[in-house]
mmCIF file with all atom_site columns, C-alpha atoms in Angstrom:
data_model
loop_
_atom_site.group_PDB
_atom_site.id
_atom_site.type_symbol
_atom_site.label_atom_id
_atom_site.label_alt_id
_atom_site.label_comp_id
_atom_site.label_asym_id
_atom_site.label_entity_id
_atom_site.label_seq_id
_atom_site.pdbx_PDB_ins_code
_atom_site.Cartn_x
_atom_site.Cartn_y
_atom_site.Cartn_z
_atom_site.occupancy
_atom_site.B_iso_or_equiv
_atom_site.pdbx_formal_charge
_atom_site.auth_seq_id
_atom_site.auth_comp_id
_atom_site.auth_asym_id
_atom_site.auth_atom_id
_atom_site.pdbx_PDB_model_num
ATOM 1   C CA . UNK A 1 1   ? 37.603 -139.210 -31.067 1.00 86.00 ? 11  UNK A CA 1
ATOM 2   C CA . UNK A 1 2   ? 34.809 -136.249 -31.583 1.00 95.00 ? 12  UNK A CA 1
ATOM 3   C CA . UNK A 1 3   ? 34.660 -132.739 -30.786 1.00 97.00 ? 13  UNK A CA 1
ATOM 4   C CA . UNK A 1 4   ? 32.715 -133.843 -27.351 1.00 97.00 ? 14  UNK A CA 1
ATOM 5   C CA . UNK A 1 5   ? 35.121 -136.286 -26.128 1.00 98.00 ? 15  UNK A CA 1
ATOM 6   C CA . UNK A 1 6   ? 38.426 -133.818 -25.683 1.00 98.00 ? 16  UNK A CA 1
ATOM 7   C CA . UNK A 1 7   ? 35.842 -131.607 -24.245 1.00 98.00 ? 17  UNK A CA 1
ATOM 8   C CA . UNK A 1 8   ? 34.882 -133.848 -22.034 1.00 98.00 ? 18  UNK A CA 1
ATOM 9   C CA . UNK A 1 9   ? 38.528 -134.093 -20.763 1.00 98.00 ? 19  UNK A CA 1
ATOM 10  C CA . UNK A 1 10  ? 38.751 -130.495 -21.124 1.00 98.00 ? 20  UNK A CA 1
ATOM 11  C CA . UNK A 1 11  ? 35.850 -130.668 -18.446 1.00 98.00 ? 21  UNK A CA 1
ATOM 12  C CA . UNK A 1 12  ? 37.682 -132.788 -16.143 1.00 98.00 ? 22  UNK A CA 1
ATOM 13  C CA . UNK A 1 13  ? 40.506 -130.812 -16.134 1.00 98.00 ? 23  UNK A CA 1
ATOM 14  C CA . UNK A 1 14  ? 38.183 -127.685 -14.987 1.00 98.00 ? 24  UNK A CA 1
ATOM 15  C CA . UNK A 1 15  ? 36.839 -130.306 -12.229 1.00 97.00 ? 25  UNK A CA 1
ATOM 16  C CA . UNK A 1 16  ? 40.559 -130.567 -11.193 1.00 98.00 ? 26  UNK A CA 1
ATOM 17  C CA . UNK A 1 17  ? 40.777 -127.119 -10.931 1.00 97.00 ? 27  UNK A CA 1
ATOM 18  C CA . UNK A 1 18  ? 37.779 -126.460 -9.172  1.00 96.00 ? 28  UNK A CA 1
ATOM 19  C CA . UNK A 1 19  ? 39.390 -128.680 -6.456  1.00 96.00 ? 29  UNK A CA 1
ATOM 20  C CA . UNK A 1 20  ? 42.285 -126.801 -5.731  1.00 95.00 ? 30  UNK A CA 1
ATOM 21  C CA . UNK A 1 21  ? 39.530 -123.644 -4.891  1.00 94.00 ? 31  UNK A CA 1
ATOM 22  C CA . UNK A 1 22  ? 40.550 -122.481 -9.096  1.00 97.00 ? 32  UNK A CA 1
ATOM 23  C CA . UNK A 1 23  ? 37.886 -120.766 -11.599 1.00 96.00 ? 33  UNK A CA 1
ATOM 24  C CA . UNK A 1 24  ? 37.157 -124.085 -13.184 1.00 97.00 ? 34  UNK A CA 1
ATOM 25  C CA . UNK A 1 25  ? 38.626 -123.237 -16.563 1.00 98.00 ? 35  UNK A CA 1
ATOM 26  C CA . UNK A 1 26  ? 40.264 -126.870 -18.684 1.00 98.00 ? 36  UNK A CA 1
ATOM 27  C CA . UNK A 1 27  ? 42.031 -127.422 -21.788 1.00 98.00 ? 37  UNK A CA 1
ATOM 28  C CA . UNK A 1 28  ? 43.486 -130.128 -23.649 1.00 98.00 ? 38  UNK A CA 1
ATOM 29  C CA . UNK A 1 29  ? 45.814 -129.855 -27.018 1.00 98.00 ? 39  UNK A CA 1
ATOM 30  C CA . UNK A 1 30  ? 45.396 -132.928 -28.728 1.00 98.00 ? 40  UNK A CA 1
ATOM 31  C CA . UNK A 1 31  ? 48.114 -133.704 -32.045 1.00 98.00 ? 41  UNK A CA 1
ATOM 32  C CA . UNK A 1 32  ? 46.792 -136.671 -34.592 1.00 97.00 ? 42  UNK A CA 1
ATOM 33  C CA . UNK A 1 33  ? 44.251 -137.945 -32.153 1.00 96.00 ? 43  UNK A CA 1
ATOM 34  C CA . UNK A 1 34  ? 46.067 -137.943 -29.209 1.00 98.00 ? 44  UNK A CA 1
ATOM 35  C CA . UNK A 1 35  ? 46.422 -135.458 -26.033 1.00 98.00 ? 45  UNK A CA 1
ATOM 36  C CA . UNK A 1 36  ? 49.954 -133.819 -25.883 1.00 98.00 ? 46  UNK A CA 1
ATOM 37  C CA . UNK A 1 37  ? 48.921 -130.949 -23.320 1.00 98.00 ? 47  UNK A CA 1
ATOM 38  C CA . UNK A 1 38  ? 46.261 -130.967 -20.628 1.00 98.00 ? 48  UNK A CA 1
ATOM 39  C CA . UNK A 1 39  ? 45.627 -127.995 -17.507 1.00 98.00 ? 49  UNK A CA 1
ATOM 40  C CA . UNK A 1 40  ? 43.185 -126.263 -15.727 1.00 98.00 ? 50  UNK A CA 1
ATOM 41  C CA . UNK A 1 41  ? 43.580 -122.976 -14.026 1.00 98.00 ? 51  UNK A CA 1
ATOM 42  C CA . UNK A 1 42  ? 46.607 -122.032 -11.841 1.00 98.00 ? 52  UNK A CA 1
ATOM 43  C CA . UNK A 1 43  ? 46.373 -118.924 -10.805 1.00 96.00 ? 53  UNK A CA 1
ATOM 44  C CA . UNK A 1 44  ? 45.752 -118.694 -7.205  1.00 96.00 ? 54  UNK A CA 1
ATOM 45  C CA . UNK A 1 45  ? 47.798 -121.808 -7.071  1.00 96.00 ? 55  UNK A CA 1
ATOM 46  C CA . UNK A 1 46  ? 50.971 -120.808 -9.028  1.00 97.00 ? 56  UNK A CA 1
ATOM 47  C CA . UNK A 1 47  ? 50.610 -116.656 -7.975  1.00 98.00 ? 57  UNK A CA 1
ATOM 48  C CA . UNK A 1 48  ? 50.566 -116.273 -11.221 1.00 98.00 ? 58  UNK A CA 1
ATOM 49  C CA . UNK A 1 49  ? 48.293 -114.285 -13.386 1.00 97.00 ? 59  UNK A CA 1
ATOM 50  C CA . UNK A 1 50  ? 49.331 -116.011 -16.439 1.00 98.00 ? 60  UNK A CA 1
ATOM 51  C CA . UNK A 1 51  ? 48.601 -119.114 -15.462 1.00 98.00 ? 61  UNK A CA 1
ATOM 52  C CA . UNK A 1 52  ? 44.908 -119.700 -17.255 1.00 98.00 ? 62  UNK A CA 1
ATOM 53  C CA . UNK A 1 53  ? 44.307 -122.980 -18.633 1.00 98.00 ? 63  UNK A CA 1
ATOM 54  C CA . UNK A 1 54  ? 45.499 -122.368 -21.981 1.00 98.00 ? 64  UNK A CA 1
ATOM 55  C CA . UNK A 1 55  ? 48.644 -121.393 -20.996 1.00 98.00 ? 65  UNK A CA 1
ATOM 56  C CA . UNK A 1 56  ? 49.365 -124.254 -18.632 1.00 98.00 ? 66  UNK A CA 1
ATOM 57  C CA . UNK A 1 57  ? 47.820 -126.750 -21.722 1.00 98.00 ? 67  UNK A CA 1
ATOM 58  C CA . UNK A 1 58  ? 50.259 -124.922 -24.430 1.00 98.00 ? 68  UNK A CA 1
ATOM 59  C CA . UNK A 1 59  ? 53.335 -125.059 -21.997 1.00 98.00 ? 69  UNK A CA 1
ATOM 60  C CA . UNK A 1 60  ? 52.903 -129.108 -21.139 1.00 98.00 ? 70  UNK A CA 1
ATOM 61  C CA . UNK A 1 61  ? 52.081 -129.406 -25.043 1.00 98.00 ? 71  UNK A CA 1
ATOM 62  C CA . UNK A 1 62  ? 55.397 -127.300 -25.621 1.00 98.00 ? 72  UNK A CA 1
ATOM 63  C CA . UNK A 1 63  ? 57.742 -129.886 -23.439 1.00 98.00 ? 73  UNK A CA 1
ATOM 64  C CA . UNK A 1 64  ? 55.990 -132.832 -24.962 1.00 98.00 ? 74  UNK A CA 1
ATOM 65  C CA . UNK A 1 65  ? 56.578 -132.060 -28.575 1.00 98.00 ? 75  UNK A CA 1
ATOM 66  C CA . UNK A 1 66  ? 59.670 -130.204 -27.803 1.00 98.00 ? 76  UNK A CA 1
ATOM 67  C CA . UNK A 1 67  ? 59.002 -127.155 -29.835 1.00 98.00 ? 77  UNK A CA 1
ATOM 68  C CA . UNK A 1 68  ? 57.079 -123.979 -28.905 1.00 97.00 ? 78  UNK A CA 1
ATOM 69  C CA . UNK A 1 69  ? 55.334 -123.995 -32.526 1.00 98.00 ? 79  UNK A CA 1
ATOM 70  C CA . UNK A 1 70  ? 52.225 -126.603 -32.057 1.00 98.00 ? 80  UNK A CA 1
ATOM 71  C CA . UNK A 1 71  ? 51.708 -126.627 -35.789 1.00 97.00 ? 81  UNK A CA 1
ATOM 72  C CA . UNK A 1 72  ? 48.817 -129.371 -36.369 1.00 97.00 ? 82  UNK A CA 1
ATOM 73  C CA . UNK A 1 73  ? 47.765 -129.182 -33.162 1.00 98.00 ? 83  UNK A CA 1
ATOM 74  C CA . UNK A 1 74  ? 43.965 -128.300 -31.673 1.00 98.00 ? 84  UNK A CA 1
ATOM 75  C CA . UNK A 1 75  ? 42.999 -127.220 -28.316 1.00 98.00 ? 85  UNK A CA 1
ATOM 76  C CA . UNK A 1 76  ? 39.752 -127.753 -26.469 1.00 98.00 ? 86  UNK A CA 1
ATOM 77  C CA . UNK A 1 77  ? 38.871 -125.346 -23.827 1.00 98.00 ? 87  UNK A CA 1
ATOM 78  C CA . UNK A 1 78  ? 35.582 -124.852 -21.869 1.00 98.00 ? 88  UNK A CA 1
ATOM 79  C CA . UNK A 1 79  ? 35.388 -120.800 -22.345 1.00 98.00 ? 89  UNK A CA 1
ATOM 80  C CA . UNK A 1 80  ? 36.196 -118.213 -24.990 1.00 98.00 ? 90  UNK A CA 1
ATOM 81  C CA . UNK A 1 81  ? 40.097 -117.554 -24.320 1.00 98.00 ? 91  UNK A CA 1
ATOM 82  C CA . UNK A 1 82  ? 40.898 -113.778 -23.329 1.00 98.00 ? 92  UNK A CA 1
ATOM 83  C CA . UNK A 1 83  ? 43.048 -111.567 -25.181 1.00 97.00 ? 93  UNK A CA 1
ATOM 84  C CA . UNK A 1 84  ? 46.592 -112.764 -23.682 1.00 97.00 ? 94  UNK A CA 1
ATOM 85  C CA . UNK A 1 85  ? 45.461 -117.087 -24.135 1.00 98.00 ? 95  UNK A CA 1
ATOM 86  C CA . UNK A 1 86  ? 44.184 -116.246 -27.933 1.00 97.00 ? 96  UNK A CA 1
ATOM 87  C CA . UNK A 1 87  ? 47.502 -113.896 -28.478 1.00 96.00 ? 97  UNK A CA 1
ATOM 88  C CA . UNK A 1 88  ? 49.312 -117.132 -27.187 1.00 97.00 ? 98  UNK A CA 1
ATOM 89  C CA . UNK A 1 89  ? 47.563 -119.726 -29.357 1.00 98.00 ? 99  UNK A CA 1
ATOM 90  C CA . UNK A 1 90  ? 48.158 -117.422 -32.115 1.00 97.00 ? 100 UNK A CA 1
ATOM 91  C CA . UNK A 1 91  ? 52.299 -117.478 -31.443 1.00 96.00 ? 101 UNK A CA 1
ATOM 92  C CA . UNK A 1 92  ? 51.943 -121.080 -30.887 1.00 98.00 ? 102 UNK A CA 1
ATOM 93  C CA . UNK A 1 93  ? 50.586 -121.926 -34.582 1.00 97.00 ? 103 UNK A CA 1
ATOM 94  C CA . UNK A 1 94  ? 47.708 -123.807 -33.599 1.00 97.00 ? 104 UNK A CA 1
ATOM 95  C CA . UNK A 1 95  ? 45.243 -125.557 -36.532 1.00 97.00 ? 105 UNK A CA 1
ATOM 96  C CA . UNK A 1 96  ? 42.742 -125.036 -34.254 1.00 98.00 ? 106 UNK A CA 1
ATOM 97  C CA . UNK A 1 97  ? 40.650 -124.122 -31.674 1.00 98.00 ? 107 UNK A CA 1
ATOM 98  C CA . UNK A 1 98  ? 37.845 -125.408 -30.235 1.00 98.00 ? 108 UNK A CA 1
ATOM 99  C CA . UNK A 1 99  ? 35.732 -123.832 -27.418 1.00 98.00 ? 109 UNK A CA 1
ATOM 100 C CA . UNK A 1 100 ? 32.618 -124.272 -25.140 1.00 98.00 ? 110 UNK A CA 1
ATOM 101 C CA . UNK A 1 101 ? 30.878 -121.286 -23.469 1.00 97.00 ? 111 UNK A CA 1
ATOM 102 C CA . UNK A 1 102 ? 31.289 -117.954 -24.897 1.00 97.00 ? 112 UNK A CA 1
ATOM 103 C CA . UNK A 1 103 ? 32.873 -115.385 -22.379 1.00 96.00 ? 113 UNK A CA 1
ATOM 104 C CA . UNK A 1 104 ? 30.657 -111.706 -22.957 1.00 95.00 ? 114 UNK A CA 1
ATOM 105 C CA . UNK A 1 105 ? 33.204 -110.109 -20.545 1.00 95.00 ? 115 UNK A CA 1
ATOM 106 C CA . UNK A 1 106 ? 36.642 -110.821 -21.517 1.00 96.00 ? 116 UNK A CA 1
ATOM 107 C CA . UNK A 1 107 ? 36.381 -113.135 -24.675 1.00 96.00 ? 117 UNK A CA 1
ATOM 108 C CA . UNK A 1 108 ? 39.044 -112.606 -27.407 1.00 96.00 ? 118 UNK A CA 1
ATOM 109 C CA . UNK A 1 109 ? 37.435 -114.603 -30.265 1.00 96.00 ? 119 UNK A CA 1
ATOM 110 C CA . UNK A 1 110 ? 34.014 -113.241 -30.529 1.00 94.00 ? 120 UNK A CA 1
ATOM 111 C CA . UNK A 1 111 ? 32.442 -111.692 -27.812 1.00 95.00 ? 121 UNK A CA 1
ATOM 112 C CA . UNK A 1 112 ? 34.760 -108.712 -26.841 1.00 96.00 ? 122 UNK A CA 1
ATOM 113 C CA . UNK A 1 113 ? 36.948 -108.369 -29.592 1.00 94.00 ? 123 UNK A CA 1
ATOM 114 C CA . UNK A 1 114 ? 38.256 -110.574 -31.912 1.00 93.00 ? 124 UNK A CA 1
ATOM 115 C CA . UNK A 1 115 ? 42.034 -111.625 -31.699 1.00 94.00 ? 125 UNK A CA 1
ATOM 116 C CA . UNK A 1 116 ? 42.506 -114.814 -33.478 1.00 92.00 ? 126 UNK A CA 1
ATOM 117 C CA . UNK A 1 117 ? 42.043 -114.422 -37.149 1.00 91.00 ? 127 UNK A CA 1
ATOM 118 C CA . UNK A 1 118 ? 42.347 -110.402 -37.078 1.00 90.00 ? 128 UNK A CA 1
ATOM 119 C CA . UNK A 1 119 ? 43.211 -109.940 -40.806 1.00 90.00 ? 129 UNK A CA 1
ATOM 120 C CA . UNK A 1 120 ? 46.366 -107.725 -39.605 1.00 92.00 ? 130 UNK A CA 1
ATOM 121 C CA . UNK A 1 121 ? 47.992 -110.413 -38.429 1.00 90.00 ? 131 UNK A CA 1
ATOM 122 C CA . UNK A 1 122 ? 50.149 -113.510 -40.244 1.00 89.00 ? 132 UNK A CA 1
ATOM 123 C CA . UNK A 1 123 ? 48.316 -116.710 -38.659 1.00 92.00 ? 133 UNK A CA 1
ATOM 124 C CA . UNK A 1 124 ? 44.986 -117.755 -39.090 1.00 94.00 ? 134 UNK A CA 1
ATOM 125 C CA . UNK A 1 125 ? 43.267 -120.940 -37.216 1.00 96.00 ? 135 UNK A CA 1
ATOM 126 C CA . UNK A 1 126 ? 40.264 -123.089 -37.735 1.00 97.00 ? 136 UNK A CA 1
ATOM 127 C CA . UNK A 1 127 ? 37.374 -121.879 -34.638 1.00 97.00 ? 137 UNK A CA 1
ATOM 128 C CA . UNK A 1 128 ? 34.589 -124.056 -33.758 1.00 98.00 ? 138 UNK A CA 1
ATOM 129 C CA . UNK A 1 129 ? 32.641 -122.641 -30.497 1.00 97.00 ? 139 UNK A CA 1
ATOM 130 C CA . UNK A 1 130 ? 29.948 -123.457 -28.712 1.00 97.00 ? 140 UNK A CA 1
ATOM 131 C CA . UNK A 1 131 ? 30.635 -127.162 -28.061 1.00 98.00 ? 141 UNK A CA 1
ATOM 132 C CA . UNK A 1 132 ? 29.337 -128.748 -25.053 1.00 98.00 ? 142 UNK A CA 1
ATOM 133 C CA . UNK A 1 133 ? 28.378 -125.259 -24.179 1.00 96.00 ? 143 UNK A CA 1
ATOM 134 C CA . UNK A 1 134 ? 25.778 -125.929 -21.610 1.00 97.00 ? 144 UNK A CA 1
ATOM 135 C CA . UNK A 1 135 ? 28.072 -127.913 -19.611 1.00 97.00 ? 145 UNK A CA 1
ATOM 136 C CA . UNK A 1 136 ? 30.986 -125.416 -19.657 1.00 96.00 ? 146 UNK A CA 1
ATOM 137 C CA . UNK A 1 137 ? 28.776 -122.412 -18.931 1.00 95.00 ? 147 UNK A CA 1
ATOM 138 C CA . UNK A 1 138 ? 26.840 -124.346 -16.460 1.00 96.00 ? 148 UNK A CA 1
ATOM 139 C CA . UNK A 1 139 ? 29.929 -125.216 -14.046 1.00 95.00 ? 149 UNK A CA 1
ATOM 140 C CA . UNK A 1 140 ? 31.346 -121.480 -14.144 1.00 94.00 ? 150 UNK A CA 1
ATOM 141 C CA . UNK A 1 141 ? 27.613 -120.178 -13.484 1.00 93.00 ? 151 UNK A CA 1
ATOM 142 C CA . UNK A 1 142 ? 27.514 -123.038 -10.507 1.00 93.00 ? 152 UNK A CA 1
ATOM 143 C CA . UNK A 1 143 ? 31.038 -122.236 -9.256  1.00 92.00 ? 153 UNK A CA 1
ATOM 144 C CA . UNK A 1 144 ? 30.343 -118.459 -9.130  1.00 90.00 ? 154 UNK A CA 1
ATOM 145 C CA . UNK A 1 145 ? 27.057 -119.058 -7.664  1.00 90.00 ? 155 UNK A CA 1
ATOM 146 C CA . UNK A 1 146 ? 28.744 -121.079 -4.784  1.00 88.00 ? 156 UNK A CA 1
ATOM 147 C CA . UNK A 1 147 ? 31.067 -118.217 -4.664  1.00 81.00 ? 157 UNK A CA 1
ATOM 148 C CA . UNK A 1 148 ? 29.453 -115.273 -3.993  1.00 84.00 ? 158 UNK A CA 1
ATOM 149 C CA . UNK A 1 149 ? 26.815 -117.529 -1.322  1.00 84.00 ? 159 UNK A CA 1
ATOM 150 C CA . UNK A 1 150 ? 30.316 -117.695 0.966   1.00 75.00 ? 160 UNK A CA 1
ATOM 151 C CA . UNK A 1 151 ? 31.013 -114.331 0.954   1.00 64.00 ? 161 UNK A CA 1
#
């Protein structure tokens, strides 16, 4: 499978999201081909402020391969992770990331600072952004749009 196709689930799982009245943030972690950890954003649902996609992908990926290192393991996710999802995937060991939009207001990879790969720290991961990009940015754009129309 390509770069476009676990983004495209990564997408789906932001359409879930969306549904349950959730920023439509997804992400998938996908091990040798396959998906071992898949969520969208909880965090109206779950009162939870940790609850971002990441985090919900990296905890089902967690139970699945029954270790909290994901060593040889990716994750596709439709924005730039923030400073506590990147400090997360850094703890976790990923191989690598892969993301679509970039976020210019809290993104941890590029845009606001730059977390993963800091050369203080021990762990360094593959990045590849700007995948599907249009599509990602396009539904948050849409979704906030909507939004602030209600209100």
């Amino acid at each position: 499978m390509t770069d476009d196709s676990f983004m495209r689930m990564a997408l789906e799982e932001a359409r879930r999201a969306e549904r349950l009245g959730e920023v439509p943030v997804g992400a998938v972690v996908v091990l040798d081909g396959g998906v071992v950890g898949r969520g969208g954003n909880r965090n109206l649902s779950d009162h939870d402020p940790t609850a971002h996609a990441e985090i919900v992908a990296l905890r089902e990926a967690s139970r699945t391969l029954g270790n909290h290192r994901l060593v040889g393991c990716a994750m596709f996710v439709t924005i730039e992770p923030c400073a506590m999802c990147a400090g997360a995937l850094i703890h976790a060991r990923l191989q690598r990331l892969v993301y679509g939009a970039n976020d210019p207001k809290a993104g941890a990879v590029q845009s606001v600072m730059q977390v993963l790969n800091h050369p203080a720290l021990n762990h360094r991961m593959e990045v590849t952004g700007g995948v599907m990009s249009e599509e990602c940015s396009s539904m948050l754009q849409d979704f906030f749009r909507r939004k602030r129309s209600t209100t």
